[in-house]
CSV table of C-alpha atoms (C1' of nucleotides) in Angstrom, one decimal:
chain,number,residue,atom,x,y,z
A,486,UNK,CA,132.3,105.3,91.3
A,487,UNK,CA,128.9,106.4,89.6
A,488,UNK,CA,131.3,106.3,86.6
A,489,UNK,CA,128.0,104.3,85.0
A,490,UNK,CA,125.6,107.3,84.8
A,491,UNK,CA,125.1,109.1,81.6
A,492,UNK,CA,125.3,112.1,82.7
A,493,UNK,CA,125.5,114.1,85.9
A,494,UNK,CA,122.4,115.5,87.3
A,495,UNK,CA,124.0,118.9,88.3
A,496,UNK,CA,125.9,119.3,84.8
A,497,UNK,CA,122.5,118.4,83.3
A,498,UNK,CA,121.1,121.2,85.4
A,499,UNK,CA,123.5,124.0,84.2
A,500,UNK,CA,122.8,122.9,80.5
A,501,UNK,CA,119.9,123.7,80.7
A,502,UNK,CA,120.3,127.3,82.6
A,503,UNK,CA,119.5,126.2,85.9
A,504,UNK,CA,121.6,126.5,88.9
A,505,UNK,CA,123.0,124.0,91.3
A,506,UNK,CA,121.9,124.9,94.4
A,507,UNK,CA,122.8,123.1,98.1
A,508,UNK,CA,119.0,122.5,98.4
A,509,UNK,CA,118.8,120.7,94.9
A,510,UNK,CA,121.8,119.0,95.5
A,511,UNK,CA,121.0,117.4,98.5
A,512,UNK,CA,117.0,116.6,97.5
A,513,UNK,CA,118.6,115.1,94.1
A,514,UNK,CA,120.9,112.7,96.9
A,515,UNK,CA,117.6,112.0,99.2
A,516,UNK,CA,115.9,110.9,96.1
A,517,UNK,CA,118.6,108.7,94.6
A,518,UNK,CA,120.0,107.6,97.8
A,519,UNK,CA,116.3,106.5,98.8
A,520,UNK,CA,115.6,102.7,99.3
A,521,UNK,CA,112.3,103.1,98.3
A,522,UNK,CA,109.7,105.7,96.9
A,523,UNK,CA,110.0,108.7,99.2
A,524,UNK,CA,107.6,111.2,99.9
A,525,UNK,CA,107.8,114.9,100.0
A,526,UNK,CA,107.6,115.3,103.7
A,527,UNK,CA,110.0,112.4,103.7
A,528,UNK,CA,112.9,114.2,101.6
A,529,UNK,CA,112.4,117.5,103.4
A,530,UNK,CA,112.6,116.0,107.5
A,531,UNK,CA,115.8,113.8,106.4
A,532,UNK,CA,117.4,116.9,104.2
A,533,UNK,CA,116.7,119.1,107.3
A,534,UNK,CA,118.7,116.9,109.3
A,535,UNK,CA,122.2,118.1,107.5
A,536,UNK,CA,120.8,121.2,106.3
A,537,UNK,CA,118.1,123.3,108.2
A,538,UNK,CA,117.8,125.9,105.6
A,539,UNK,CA,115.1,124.4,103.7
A,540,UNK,CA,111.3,125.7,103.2
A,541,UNK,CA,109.0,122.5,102.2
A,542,UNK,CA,107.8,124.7,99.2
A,543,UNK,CA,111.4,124.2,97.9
A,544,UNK,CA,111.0,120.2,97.9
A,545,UNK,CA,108.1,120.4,96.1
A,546,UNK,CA,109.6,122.8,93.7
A,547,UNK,CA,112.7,121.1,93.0
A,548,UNK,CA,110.6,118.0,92.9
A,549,UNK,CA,108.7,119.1,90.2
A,550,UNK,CA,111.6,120.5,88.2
A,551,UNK,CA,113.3,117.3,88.5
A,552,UNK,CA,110.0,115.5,87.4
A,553,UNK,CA,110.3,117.6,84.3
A,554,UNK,CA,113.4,117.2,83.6
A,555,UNK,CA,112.9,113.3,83.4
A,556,UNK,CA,115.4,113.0,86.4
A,557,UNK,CA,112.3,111.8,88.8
A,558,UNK,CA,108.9,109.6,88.3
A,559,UNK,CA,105.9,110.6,90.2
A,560,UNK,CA,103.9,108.3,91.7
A,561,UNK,CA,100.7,108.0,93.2
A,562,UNK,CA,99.7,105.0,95.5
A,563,UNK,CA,96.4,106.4,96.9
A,564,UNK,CA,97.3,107.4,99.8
A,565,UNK,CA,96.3,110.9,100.1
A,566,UNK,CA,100.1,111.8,98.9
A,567,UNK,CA,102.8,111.8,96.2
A,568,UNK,CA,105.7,109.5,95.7
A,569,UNK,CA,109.0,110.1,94.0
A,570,UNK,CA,111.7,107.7,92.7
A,571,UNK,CA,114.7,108.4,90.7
A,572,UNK,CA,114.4,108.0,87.2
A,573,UNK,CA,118.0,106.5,86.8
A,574,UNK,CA,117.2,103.4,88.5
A,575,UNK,CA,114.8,101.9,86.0
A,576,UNK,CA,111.1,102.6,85.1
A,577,UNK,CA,108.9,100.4,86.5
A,578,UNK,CA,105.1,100.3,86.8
A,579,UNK,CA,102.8,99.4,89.6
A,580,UNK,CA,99.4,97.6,90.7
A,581,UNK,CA,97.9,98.6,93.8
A,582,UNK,CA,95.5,96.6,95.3
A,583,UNK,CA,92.0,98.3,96.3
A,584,UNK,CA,91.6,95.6,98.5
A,585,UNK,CA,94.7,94.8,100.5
A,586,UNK,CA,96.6,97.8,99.5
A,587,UNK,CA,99.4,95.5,98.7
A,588,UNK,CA,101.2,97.1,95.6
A,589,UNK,CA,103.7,95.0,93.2
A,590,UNK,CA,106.0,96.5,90.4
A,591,UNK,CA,105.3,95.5,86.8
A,592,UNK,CA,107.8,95.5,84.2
A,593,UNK,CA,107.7,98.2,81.7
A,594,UNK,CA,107.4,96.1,78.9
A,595,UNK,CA,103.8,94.5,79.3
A,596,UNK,CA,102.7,98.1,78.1
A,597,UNK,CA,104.6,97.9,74.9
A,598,UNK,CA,101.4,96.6,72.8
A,599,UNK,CA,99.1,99.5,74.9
A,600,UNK,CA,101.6,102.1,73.9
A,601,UNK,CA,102.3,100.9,70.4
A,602,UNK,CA,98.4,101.0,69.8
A,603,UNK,CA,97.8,104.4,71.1
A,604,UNK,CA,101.3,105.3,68.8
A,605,UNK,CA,99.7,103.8,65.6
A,606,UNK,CA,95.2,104.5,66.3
A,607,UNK,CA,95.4,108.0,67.8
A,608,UNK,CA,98.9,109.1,67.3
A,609,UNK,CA,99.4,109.8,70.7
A,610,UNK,CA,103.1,109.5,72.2
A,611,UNK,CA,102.2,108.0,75.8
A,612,UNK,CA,104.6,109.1,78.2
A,613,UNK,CA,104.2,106.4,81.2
A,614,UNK,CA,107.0,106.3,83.3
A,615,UNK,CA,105.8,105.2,86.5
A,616,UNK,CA,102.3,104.4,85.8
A,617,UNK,CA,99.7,103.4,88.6
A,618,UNK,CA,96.9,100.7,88.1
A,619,UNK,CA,94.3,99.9,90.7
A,620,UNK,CA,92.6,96.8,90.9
A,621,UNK,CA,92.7,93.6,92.9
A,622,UNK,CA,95.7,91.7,93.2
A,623,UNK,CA,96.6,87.8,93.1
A,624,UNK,CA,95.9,87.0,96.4
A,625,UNK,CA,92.7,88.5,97.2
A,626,UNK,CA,91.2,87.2,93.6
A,627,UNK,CA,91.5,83.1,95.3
B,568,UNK,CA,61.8,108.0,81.2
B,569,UNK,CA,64.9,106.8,82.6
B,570,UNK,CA,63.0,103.2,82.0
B,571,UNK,CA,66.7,102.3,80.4
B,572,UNK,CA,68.8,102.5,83.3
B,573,UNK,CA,69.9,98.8,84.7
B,574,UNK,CA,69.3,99.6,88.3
B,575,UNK,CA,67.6,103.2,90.1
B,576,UNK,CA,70.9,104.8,92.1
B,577,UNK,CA,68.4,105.0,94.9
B,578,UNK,CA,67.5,101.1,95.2
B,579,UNK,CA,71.1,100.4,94.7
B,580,UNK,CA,72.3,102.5,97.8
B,581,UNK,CA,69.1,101.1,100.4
B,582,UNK,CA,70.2,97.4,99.0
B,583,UNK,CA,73.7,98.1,100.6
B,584,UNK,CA,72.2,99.9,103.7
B,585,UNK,CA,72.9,103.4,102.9
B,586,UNK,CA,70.1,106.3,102.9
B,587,UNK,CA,69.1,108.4,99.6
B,588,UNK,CA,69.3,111.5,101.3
B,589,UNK,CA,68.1,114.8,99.3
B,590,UNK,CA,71.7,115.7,99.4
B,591,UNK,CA,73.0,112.5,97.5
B,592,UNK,CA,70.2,112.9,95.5
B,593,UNK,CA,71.1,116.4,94.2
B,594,UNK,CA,74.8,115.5,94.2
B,595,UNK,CA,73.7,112.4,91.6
B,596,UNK,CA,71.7,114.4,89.8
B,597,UNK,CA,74.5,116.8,89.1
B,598,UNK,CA,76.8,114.9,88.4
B,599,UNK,CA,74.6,112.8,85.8
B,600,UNK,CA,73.2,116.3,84.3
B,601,UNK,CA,76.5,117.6,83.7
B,602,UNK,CA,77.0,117.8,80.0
B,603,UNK,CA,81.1,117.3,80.5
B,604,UNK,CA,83.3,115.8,83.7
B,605,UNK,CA,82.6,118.3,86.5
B,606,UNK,CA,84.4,118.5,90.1
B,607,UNK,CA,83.5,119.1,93.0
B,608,UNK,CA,83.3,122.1,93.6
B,609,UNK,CA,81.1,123.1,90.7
B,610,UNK,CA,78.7,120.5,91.7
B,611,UNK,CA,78.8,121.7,95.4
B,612,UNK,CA,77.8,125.4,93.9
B,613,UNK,CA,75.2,123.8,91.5
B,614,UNK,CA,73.4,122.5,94.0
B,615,UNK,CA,73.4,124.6,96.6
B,616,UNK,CA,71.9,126.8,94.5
B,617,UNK,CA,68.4,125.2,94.5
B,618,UNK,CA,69.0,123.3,98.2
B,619,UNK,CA,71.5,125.8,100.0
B,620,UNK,CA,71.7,123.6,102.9
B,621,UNK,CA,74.6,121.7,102.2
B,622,UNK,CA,78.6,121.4,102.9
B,623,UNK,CA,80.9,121.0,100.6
B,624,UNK,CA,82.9,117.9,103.0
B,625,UNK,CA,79.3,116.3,102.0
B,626,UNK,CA,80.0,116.3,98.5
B,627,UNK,CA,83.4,115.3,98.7
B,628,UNK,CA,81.9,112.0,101.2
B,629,UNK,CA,79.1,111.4,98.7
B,630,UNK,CA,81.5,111.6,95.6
B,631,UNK,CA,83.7,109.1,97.2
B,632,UNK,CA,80.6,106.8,98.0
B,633,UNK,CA,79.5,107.0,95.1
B,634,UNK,CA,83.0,105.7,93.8
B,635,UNK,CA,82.9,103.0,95.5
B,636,UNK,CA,79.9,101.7,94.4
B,637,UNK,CA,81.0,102.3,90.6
B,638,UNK,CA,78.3,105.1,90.0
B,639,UNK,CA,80.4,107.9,89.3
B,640,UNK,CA,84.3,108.0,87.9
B,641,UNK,CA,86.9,110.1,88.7
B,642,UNK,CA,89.7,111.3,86.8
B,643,UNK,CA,92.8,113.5,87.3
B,644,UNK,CA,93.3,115.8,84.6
B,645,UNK,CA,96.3,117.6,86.1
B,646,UNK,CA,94.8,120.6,86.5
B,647,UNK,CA,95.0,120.5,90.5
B,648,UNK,CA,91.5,119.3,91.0
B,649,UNK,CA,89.4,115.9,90.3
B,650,UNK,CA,86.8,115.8,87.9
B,651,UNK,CA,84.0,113.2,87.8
B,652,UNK,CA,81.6,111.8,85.8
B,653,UNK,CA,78.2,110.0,85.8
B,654,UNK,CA,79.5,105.7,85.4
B,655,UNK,CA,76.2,105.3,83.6
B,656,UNK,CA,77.3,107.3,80.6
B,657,UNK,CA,79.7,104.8,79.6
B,658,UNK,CA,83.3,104.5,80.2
B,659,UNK,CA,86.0,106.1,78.2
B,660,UNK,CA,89.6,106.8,79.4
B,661,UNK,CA,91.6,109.9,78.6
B,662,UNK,CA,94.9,111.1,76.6
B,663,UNK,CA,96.3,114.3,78.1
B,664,UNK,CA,98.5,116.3,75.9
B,665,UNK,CA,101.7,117.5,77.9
B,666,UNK,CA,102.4,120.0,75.2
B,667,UNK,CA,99.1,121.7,74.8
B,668,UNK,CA,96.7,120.5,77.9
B,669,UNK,CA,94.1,119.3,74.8
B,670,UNK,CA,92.1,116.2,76.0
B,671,UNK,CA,91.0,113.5,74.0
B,672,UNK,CA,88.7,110.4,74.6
B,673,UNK,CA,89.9,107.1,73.9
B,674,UNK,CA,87.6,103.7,73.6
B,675,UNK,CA,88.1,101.3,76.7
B,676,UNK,CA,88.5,98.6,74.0
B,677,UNK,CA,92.5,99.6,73.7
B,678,UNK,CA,92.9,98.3,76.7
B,679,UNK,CA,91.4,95.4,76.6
B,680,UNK,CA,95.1,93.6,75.7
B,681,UNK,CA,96.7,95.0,78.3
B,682,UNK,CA,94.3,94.0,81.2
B,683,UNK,CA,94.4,90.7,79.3
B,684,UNK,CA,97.9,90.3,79.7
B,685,UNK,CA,98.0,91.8,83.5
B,686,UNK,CA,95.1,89.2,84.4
B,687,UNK,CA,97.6,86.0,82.4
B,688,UNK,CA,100.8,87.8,83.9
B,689,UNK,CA,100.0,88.9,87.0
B,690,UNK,CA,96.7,87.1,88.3
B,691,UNK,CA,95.7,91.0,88.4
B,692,UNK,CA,92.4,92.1,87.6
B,693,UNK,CA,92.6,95.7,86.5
B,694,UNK,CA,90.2,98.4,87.5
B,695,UNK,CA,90.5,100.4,84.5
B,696,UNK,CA,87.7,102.5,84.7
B,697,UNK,CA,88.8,106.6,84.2
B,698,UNK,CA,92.3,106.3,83.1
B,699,UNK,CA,94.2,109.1,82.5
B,700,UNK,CA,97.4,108.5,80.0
B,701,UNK,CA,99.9,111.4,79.2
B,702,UNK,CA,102.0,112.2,77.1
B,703,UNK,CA,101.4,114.4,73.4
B,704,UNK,CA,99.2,114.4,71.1
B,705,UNK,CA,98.8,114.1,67.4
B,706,UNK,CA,99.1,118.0,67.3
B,707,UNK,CA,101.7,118.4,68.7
B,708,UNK,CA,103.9,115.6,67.5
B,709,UNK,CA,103.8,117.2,63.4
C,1194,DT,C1',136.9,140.8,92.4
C,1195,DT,C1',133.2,143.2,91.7
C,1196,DT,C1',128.9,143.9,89.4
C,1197,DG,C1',124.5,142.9,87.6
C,1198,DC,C1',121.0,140.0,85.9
C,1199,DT,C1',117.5,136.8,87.2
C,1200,DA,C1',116.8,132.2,89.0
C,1201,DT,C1',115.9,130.5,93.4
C,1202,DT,C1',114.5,130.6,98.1
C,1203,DG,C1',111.8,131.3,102.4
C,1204,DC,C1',107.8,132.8,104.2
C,1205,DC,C1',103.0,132.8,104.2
C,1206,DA,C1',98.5,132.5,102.4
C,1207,DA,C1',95.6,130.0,99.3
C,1208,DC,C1',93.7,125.8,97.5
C,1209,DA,C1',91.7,121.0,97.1
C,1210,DT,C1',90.7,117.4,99.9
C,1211,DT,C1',90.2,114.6,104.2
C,1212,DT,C1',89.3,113.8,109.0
C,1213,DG,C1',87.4,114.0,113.9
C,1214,DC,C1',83.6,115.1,116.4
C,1215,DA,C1',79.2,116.1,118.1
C,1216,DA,C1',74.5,116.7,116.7
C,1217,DG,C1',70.7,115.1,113.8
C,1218,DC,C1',67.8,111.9,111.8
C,1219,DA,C1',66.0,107.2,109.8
C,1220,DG,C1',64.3,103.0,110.7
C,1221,DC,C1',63.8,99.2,113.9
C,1222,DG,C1',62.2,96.7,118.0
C,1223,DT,C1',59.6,97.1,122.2
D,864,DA,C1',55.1,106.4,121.2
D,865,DC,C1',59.7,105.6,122.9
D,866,DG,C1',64.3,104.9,122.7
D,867,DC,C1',68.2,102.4,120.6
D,868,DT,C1',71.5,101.9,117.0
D,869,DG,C1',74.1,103.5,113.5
D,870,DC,C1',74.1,106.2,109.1
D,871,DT,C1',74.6,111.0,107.8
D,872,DT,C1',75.6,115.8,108.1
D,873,DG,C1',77.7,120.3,109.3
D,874,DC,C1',81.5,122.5,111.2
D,875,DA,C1',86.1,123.3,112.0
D,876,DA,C1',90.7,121.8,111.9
D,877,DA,C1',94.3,119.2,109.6
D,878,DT,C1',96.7,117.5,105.5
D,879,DG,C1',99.2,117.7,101.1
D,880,DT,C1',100.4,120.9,97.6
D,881,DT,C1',100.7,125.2,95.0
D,882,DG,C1',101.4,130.2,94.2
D,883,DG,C1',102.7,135.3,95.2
D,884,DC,C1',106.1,138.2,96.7
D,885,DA,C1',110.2,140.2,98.4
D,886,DA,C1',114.9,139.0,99.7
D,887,DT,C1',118.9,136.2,98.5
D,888,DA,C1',122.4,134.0,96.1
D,889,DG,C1',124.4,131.6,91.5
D,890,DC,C1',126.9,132.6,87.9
D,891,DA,C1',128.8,135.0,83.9
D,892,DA,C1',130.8,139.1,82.2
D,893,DA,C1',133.5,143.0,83.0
DNA sequence: TTTGCTATTGCCAACATTTGCAAGCAGCGT
DNA sequence: ACGCTGCTTGCAAATGTTGGCAATAGCAAA
């Protein structure tokens, strides 16, 4: 199995120069095994259950390596902390709700015309992977 | 002077039962003075300069107030702080170059099709009011 | 296998921001 | 004037995140 992805995160890695470490190893599995976007503290309490060796500064160092690396998305839903999701299942967008807090995933494509605009007017290459907008959602605008 | 202004701050903030205090006074001021976006901190040591009575959890409170009640935007530059700026200026949203950290304005009209589309779509009306797009800029892409 | 370079980690302190709490103060009714 | 109610503030502690530094550990070359 995971005969599907491109290529593997860790050979990716040692392309590049950097090393495979245990901790990266098993915060890259927290963040792809992940149901849902996972938080920071999230990734570090349930790595530390198989692993104790692991500062929190590491997470968020790995997490931001990762980020630049395109193999995470960063999200933030307004709650006073960051999000992360693995790139490899799909970029998606979201709209939070100011009112309900509900938030709903939109497909990447309704940005397409925003992106193309910004590509053609300003020449600016947008780079939205997991974008947040806030606003007020279907049900609370009855 | 000032005769332009749609509605005084002050009469706006008693209307919805909340106090002009000499602190949210100064804090406005600031913040409307300011000749770019400014954060926090720099208004908290602007201030306290002429009225040293004053915490810096206060500005944070009165910032966030002020938010809410669409006086002041805030925006993320990725620098590791907020920065705000004075709502009756006129909006504008931001391109952030990845490459070079260079920051350029860009007209709220670009985005008109996309909160168009997310209010047919979605039934989701968009708060776009200090959006922050990355991604690199005309510079950068030569 | 051993060595050596340097990326990576853990630890801890700093930073930006938020929160709980008790005191202070404004405006209202009596 | 008095006290009530609830907005507002300062203070200090907590939260989420980043950065410096010295020790450690990958990995490639010998």
């Amino acid at each position: 199995m995971d005969k599907h992805q491109h290529k593997d995160p860790a050979e990716k890695l040692s392309e590049l120069g950097y090393r495979m470490t245990p901790q990266r190893m098993m915060i890259l599995n927290a963040v792809h095994n992940a149901t849902d976007h996972i938080s920071a503290e999230e990734i570090y309490s349930q790595v530390r259950g198989q692993y104790s060796h692991l500062n929190l500064s590491t997470v968020y160092r790995t997490l931001e390596l990762l980020k630049n690396l395109k193999l995470v998305t960063e999200s933030d839903f307004g709650e006073g902390k960051v999000r992360y999701h693995s790139a490899e299942k799909g970029h998606h967008h979201h709209l939070v709700c100011q009112k309900c807090g509900d938030v709903n995933d939109v497909n990447e494509a309704v940005f397409t015309s925003l992106t193309d605009k910004l590509s053609g007017d300003y020449n600016f290459t947008a780079d939205l992977r997991h974008l947040t907008i806030f606003g007020q959602c279907a049900k609370c605008n009855k």
